[in-house]
Amino acid sequence: MANSQARTARRTHLFTESVIREMTRVAGEHDAINLAQGFPDFSAPELLKEAACAAIRADINQYAITWGTVNLRQALAEKYAERYGMEVNTEQEMTVTCGATEAMAAVMLSIIEPGDEVIILEPFYENYGPDAVLSDATPVFLTLEAPAYRLEKDHLEAVITNRTRAIVVNTPNNPTGRVFDREELQMIADLCLQYDILAITDEIYEHIYYEGEHHVLATFDGMRDRTIIISGLSKTFSVTGWRIGTIIAPPDLTDAIRKVHDFLTVGAPAPLQEACAVGIRELGQSYYDGLKIDYRERRDVFLSALRDSGFKFSTPEGAYYVLADFSALSSEDDTTFSKMLAKDGGVAPVPGSSFFSVPERGRSVVRFAFCKTIKTLEAAGERLREFASARHS
Ligand code: GLN
């Protein structure tokens, strides 16, 4: 057999397959409860599903406009105006993509020259590293320390160089659950302005937080022209399989982003874009309020089981993940522990090393996703308590 390294591009040797999706397969093999990959196991809103069926029946089944249907872009513009006080030009500043994942790749491919540095705060969502590699960027990692995961100005300033092109800011954060406060975001804004850096914000969890507020960096003084907002409907409407992501960026950047997006995917699914437009317009504030209440309950049920089982963690302020230290339960490394917990404990997490540039930093932590029904979380909690008590007896 040919040597696959010789037949494949070097850039593909620089990252591995997604560990998050690998753990979903491990969960399947052992019939474990999958708290690895962050997708809900409950239904999407009825109104949204009806709107998707109606769009398909109305024969909205061909390509949408490459950068997004008129309806969805208008609904989004209304939302940004009402909620964040931002005027967004739907013709020049908006692109709809196949999920936030494509959005991040398209953005990096559009703004980065080979060798440019991109600051990534770690622990990070696992896509950012490979996205940087695919766009020939040099990722520069800045570790935020547990338990506070707070961003300090002198630490950020220390990693800025004259090659720094952009910083990726994910709030509410996957995997830490941090929601950056106004002070931290102001500090990022100040440094972006001082050193002429672009901010790429990943705001996919913008409606899921328990403490504080979600601040949009683009609304800070001077930042509108240097911020690219990535978000989407996957998490807000519990439709991770629909692949509807969104980008808001200044017109010159949007031009480049739209071209890359066009040749990557042509466009996101047309009928599902129509359904999301209906969802954004009809569901509104009471839906977002309900989402937070439901997620808080899920979080609290799961965290109490985690605490009882001997894990140590910082309480997530937003998003739907918790990074948990398992040193009281095992001295194995994170990957061994995750597979053991899936096989013997019946609950699958993600090994912590997936969220760090240096695997050692995540050696004694795992990430659990709690975007599941209370019933699933109670069953997982029961299994964790049993696993822990068997290890202590
Ligand atoms: N964002 C989700 C997570 O972190 C799903 C990742 C994925 O599989 N695209 O688990």
Coordinates of C-alpha atoms and ligand atoms in Angstrom, one line a residue:
M1 CA 0.0 0.0 0.0
A2 CA 1.2 3.5 -0.8
N3 CA 2.6 5.6 2.0
S4 CA -0.4 7.9 2.7
Q5 CA 1.9 10.6 4.1
A6 CA 3.6 10.7 0.7
R7 CA 0.3 11.0 -1.1
T8 CA -1.3 13.6 1.1
A9 CA -0.7 17.3 1.6
R10 CA 1.6 18.2 4.5
R11 CA -1.1 20.5 6.0
T12 CA -3.3 17.4 6.7
H13 CA -0.5 15.9 8.8
L14 CA -0.6 18.8 11.2
F15 CA -3.8 18.0 12.9
T16 CA -5.8 14.9 13.8
E17 CA -9.4 13.9 13.3
S18 CA -11.9 15.5 15.6
V19 CA -11.7 13.9 19.1
I20 CA -15.2 15.2 19.9
R21 CA -16.7 13.1 17.0
E22 CA -14.4 10.2 17.8
M23 CA -15.8 10.1 21.3
T24 CA -19.3 10.0 19.8
R25 CA -18.3 6.8 18.1
V26 CA -16.7 5.4 21.3
A27 CA -20.0 6.2 23.1
G28 CA -21.9 4.2 20.4
E29 CA -19.5 1.2 20.7
H30 CA -20.1 0.9 24.5
D31 CA -23.7 2.0 24.5
A32 CA -22.6 4.8 26.8
I33 CA -24.6 8.1 27.3
N34 CA -23.0 10.5 24.9
L35 CA -22.0 13.7 26.8
A36 CA -19.1 14.2 24.4
Q37 CA -20.4 15.9 21.3
G38 CA -22.4 19.0 22.1
F39 CA -25.8 18.3 20.4
P40 CA -29.2 18.3 22.1
D41 CA -31.2 15.0 22.5
F42 CA -34.5 16.9 22.7
S43 CA -36.8 18.3 20.0
A44 CA -36.4 21.6 18.1
P45 CA -39.3 24.1 18.5
E46 CA -42.4 22.8 16.7
L47 CA -42.9 26.1 14.9
L48 CA -39.4 25.8 13.4
K49 CA -40.0 22.2 12.2
E50 CA -43.3 23.2 10.7
A51 CA -41.7 26.1 8.9
A52 CA -39.0 23.8 7.4
C53 CA -41.7 21.3 6.2
A54 CA -43.7 24.2 4.7
A55 CA -40.6 25.6 2.9
I56 CA -39.9 22.2 1.3
R57 CA -43.6 21.7 0.3
A58 CA -43.5 25.2 -1.2
D59 CA -40.6 23.9 -3.3
I60 CA -37.9 26.0 -1.9
N61 CA -35.5 23.2 -2.8
Q62 CA -33.0 24.8 -5.1
Y63 CA -29.9 26.8 -4.4
A64 CA -30.4 29.9 -2.2
I65 CA -28.5 33.1 -3.0
T66 CA -24.9 32.1 -2.1
W67 CA -24.6 34.5 0.8
G68 CA -28.0 33.7 2.3
T69 CA -31.7 34.0 1.6
V70 CA -33.2 37.5 1.7
N71 CA -35.6 36.5 4.5
L72 CA -33.0 35.1 6.8
R73 CA -30.6 38.0 6.3
Q74 CA -33.5 40.5 7.0
A75 CA -34.6 38.6 10.1
L76 CA -31.1 38.6 11.4
A77 CA -30.7 42.3 10.7
E78 CA -33.8 42.9 12.7
K79 CA -32.5 40.8 15.6
Y80 CA -29.1 42.6 15.7
A81 CA -30.8 46.0 15.6
E82 CA -33.3 45.2 18.4
R83 CA -31.1 43.2 20.6
Y84 CA -27.7 44.7 20.2
G85 CA -28.5 48.1 18.7
M86 CA -26.4 47.3 15.6
E87 CA -27.3 48.4 12.1
V88 CA -26.2 45.6 9.7
N89 CA -26.4 46.0 6.0
T90 CA -27.9 42.8 4.7
E91 CA -26.5 43.4 1.2
Q92 CA -22.9 44.1 2.2
E93 CA -22.2 42.7 5.6
M94 CA -23.8 39.4 6.0
T95 CA -23.0 35.8 4.9
V96 CA -24.9 32.7 5.7
T97 CA -22.8 29.5 5.8
C98 CA -23.0 25.8 6.5
G99 CA -22.7 26.1 10.2
A100 CA -20.3 28.2 12.3
T101 CA -17.7 25.6 11.5
E102 CA -17.6 26.6 7.8
A103 CA -17.9 30.3 8.9
M104 CA -14.7 30.1 10.9
A105 CA -12.8 28.3 8.1
A106 CA -14.1 30.8 5.4
V107 CA -13.2 33.8 7.6
M108 CA -9.6 32.6 8.3
L109 CA -9.1 31.7 4.6
S110 CA -10.3 35.2 3.7
I111 CA -8.2 37.3 6.0
I112 CA -5.0 35.5 6.7
E113 CA -1.7 35.6 4.8
P114 CA 0.7 32.7 5.2
G115 CA 2.7 33.2 8.4
D116 CA 0.2 35.6 10.0
E117 CA -0.3 34.9 13.7
V118 CA -3.8 34.3 15.1
I119 CA -4.2 34.4 18.9
I120 CA -6.3 31.6 20.3
L121 CA -7.2 31.6 23.9
E122 CA -6.9 28.1 25.5
P123 CA -8.6 26.0 26.5
F124 CA -10.2 26.4 23.0
Y125 CA -12.8 24.8 20.8
E126 CA -10.9 22.1 18.8
N127 CA -11.7 23.6 15.4
Y128 CA -9.6 26.7 15.7
G129 CA -6.2 25.1 15.5
P130 CA -6.9 23.1 12.3
D131 CA -8.7 26.2 10.8
A132 CA -5.5 28.2 11.4
V133 CA -3.4 25.4 9.9
L134 CA -5.6 25.2 6.8
S135 CA -5.3 28.9 6.2
D136 CA -1.5 28.8 6.7
A137 CA -1.7 30.9 9.8
T138 CA 0.5 30.4 12.8
P139 CA -1.7 29.9 15.8
V140 CA -0.4 31.5 19.0
F141 CA -2.0 30.1 22.1
L142 CA -2.6 32.0 25.3
T143 CA -3.6 29.8 28.3
L144 CA -6.4 31.1 30.6
E145 CA -5.8 29.5 34.0
A146 CA -8.5 27.5 35.9
P147 CA -10.5 28.1 38.0
A148 CA -11.3 31.7 36.9
Y149 CA -10.2 31.5 33.2
R150 CA -9.8 35.2 33.2
L151 CA -8.1 37.1 30.5
E152 CA -5.4 39.5 31.8
K153 CA -4.2 42.5 29.8
D154 CA -0.5 42.0 30.3
H155 CA -0.8 38.3 29.3
L156 CA -2.6 39.2 26.1
E157 CA -0.3 42.1 25.3
A158 CA 2.7 39.7 25.8
V159 CA 1.7 37.4 22.9
I160 CA 1.0 40.2 20.4
T161 CA 3.7 40.7 17.7
N162 CA 3.9 42.6 14.5
R163 CA 2.7 39.4 12.7
T164 CA -0.5 39.3 14.8
R165 CA -3.4 39.5 12.4
A166 CA -6.4 38.4 14.5
I167 CA -7.6 37.2 17.8
V168 CA -10.4 34.6 18.2
V169 CA -12.8 35.4 21.0
N170 CA -15.4 32.7 21.9
T171 CA -17.9 33.9 24.5
P172 CA -20.0 32.2 26.0
N173 CA -17.1 29.8 25.9
N174 CA -16.7 26.2 24.8
P175 CA -15.3 24.4 26.8
T176 CA -14.8 26.5 30.0
G177 CA -18.3 28.0 30.2
R178 CA -16.8 31.5 30.8
V179 CA -18.8 34.5 29.8
F180 CA -16.3 37.4 29.3
D181 CA -17.3 40.5 31.1
R182 CA -17.3 44.0 29.8
E183 CA -14.0 44.8 31.3
E184 CA -12.2 41.9 29.6
L185 CA -13.8 42.7 26.2
Q186 CA -13.0 46.4 26.6
M187 CA -9.4 45.3 27.1
I188 CA -9.4 43.2 24.0
A189 CA -10.9 46.1 22.1
D190 CA -8.3 48.5 23.3
L191 CA -5.5 46.2 22.2
C192 CA -7.1 45.4 18.9
L193 CA -7.2 49.2 18.2
Q194 CA -3.7 49.9 19.5
Y195 CA -2.0 47.1 17.5
D196 CA -4.3 47.1 14.5
I197 CA -5.7 43.5 15.0
L198 CA -8.9 42.0 13.8
A199 CA -11.3 40.2 16.2
I200 CA -13.1 37.1 15.1
T201 CA -15.8 36.5 17.7
D202 CA -17.5 33.1 17.9
E203 CA -20.9 33.9 19.5
I204 CA -22.7 30.6 18.7
Y205 CA -23.8 30.4 22.4
E206 CA -25.0 34.0 22.5
H207 CA -28.4 33.0 23.9
I208 CA -27.2 30.4 26.4
Y209 CA -25.8 31.9 29.6
Y210 CA -26.6 31.9 33.3
E211 CA -24.5 34.7 34.8
G212 CA -23.8 38.2 33.5
E213 CA -24.6 39.3 30.0
H214 CA -23.6 38.5 26.5
H215 CA -21.6 41.5 25.2
V216 CA -21.0 41.9 21.5
L217 CA -17.5 43.0 20.9
A218 CA -18.4 44.6 17.6
T219 CA -20.5 47.2 19.5
F220 CA -17.5 48.5 21.5
D221 CA -16.2 51.9 20.3
G222 CA -14.0 51.5 17.2
M223 CA -14.6 47.8 16.9
R224 CA -17.4 47.5 14.3
D225 CA -14.9 47.9 11.5
R226 CA -12.5 45.3 12.8
T227 CA -14.8 42.6 14.2
I228 CA -16.1 39.6 12.4
I229 CA -19.0 38.1 14.2
I230 CA -19.6 34.4 13.7
S231 CA -22.8 32.8 15.1
G232 CA -25.6 30.5 13.9
L233 CA -28.8 28.8 14.7
S234 CA -27.6 25.3 15.7
K235 CA -27.5 25.9 19.4
T236 CA -30.2 28.5 19.7
F237 CA -32.8 26.4 18.0
S238 CA -31.3 23.0 18.9
V239 CA -30.8 22.1 15.2
T240 CA -27.1 21.3 15.0
G241 CA -27.7 19.1 12.0
W242 CA -29.2 21.9 9.9
R243 CA -25.9 23.6 9.5
I244 CA -27.0 27.2 9.4
G245 CA -24.1 29.6 10.4
T246 CA -23.9 33.3 10.1
I247 CA -21.2 35.9 9.6
I248 CA -21.4 39.7 10.0
A249 CA -18.3 41.6 8.8
P250 CA -17.4 44.9 7.3
P251 CA -18.1 45.1 3.6
D252 CA -14.5 44.7 2.3
L253 CA -14.1 41.6 4.4
T254 CA -17.5 40.3 3.5
D255 CA -16.6 40.5 -0.2
A256 CA -13.7 38.1 0.3
I257 CA -15.6 35.9 2.7
R258 CA -18.5 35.5 0.3
K259 CA -16.1 34.4 -2.5
V260 CA -14.4 31.8 -0.3
H261 CA -17.8 30.6 1.0
D262 CA -19.2 30.3 -2.6
F263 CA -16.4 28.0 -3.8
L264 CA -16.4 26.0 -0.6
T265 CA -20.1 25.2 -0.3
V266 CA -22.2 27.4 -2.7
G267 CA -24.7 27.9 0.1
A268 CA -26.5 26.7 3.2
P269 CA -29.7 24.6 2.8
A270 CA -32.4 26.8 1.3
P271 CA -35.5 25.5 3.1
L272 CA -33.8 25.5 6.4
Q273 CA -32.7 29.1 6.0
E274 CA -36.4 30.0 5.4
A275 CA -37.3 28.1 8.6
C276 CA -34.7 29.9 10.6
A277 CA -36.0 33.3 9.4
V278 CA -39.4 32.3 10.7
G279 CA -37.9 31.1 14.0
I280 CA -36.0 34.3 14.6
R281 CA -39.0 36.5 13.9
E282 CA -41.7 34.4 15.7
L283 CA -39.9 32.9 18.6
G284 CA -38.2 36.0 20.0
Q285 CA -37.5 37.1 23.6
S286 CA -39.8 34.7 25.4
Y287 CA -38.1 31.7 23.6
Y288 CA -34.6 33.0 24.5
D289 CA -35.7 33.4 28.2
G290 CA -37.1 29.9 28.2
L291 CA -33.9 28.5 26.7
K292 CA -31.9 30.0 29.6
I293 CA -34.2 28.7 32.2
D294 CA -34.2 25.2 30.8
Y295 CA -30.4 25.1 30.4
R296 CA -29.9 26.4 33.9
E297 CA -32.0 23.5 35.2
R298 CA -30.0 21.0 33.1
R299 CA -26.7 22.5 34.3
D300 CA -27.7 22.3 37.9
V301 CA -28.9 18.7 37.7
F302 CA -25.7 17.6 36.1
L303 CA -23.3 19.6 38.2
S304 CA -24.8 18.2 41.4
A305 CA -24.1 14.6 40.1
L306 CA -20.6 15.7 39.1
R307 CA -19.9 17.2 42.5
D308 CA -21.2 14.1 44.3
S309 CA -18.9 11.9 42.1
G310 CA -15.8 13.8 43.2
F311 CA -15.1 15.9 40.1
K312 CA -13.7 19.4 40.6
F313 CA -14.9 22.2 38.2
S314 CA -15.7 25.9 37.8
T315 CA -19.4 26.4 37.4
P316 CA -20.2 27.4 33.8
E317 CA -21.5 30.9 33.4
G318 CA -22.7 30.1 29.8
A319 CA -22.7 27.6 26.9
Y320 CA -23.5 24.0 27.8
Y321 CA -20.2 22.4 28.7
V322 CA -18.3 21.8 31.9
L323 CA -14.6 21.1 32.1
A324 CA -14.1 18.7 35.1
D325 CA -10.9 17.6 36.9
F326 CA -11.0 13.9 37.6
S327 CA -7.8 13.6 39.7
A328 CA -9.8 12.5 42.7
L329 CA -11.1 9.5 40.7
S330 CA -8.1 8.4 38.7
S331 CA -4.5 9.1 38.0
E332 CA -4.9 7.9 34.4
D333 CA -4.4 10.4 31.5
D334 CA -7.5 12.1 30.1
T335 CA -7.8 9.9 27.0
T336 CA -7.5 6.7 29.0
F337 CA -9.9 8.0 31.6
S338 CA -12.5 9.1 29.0
K339 CA -12.5 5.7 27.3
M340 CA -12.7 3.9 30.6
L341 CA -15.6 6.1 31.8
A342 CA -17.4 5.3 28.5
K343 CA -16.7 1.6 28.8
D344 CA -17.0 0.9 32.5
G345 CA -19.1 3.9 33.6
G346 CA -21.4 4.2 30.7
V347 CA -20.9 8.0 30.2
A348 CA -18.7 9.4 27.4
P349 CA -16.9 12.7 27.9
V350 CA -14.2 14.4 25.7
P351 CA -10.6 14.1 26.8
G352 CA -9.3 17.5 28.1
S353 CA -6.2 17.5 25.9
S354 CA -8.4 18.2 22.8
F355 CA -8.8 21.7 24.1
F356 CA -5.1 22.5 24.7
S357 CA -2.1 23.1 22.4
V358 CA 0.0 21.1 24.8
P359 CA -1.8 17.8 25.7
E360 CA -0.3 17.8 29.2
R361 CA -2.3 20.8 30.2
G362 CA -5.5 18.9 29.7
R363 CA -4.2 15.6 31.2
S364 CA -6.5 15.5 34.3
V365 CA -9.7 17.1 32.8
V366 CA -12.5 16.0 30.7
R367 CA -15.4 17.9 29.1
F368 CA -19.0 17.0 29.6
A369 CA -21.9 18.5 27.4
F370 CA -25.1 18.9 29.3
C371 CA -27.4 19.8 26.4
K372 CA -29.6 16.8 27.2
T373 CA -33.0 16.1 28.7
I374 CA -33.2 16.1 32.4
K375 CA -34.0 12.3 32.1
T376 CA -30.7 11.7 30.2
L377 CA -28.8 13.9 32.7
E378 CA -30.2 12.1 35.7
A379 CA -29.4 8.7 34.2
A380 CA -25.8 9.9 33.4
G381 CA -25.6 11.3 37.0
E382 CA -26.7 8.0 38.4
R383 CA -24.0 6.2 36.4
L384 CA -21.3 8.7 37.4
R385 CA -22.2 8.3 41.1
E386 CA -22.0 4.5 40.8
F387 CA -18.7 4.7 38.9
A388 CA -17.3 7.0 41.6
S389 CA -18.4 4.9 44.5
A390 CA -17.0 1.7 42.9
R391 CA -13.6 3.4 42.6
H392 CA -13.7 4.5 46.2
S393 CA -14.8 1.2 47.7
Ligands
GLN1 N1 -19.7 22.4 19.1 C1 -20.0 21.0 19.5 C2 -19.0 20.5 20.5 O1 -18.1 21.2 20.9 C3 -20.1 20.1 18.3 C4 -18.8 19.9 17.6 C5 -19.0 19.3 16.3 O2 -19.1 18.1 16.3 N2 -19.1 20.0 15.3 O3 -19.1 19.4 20.9

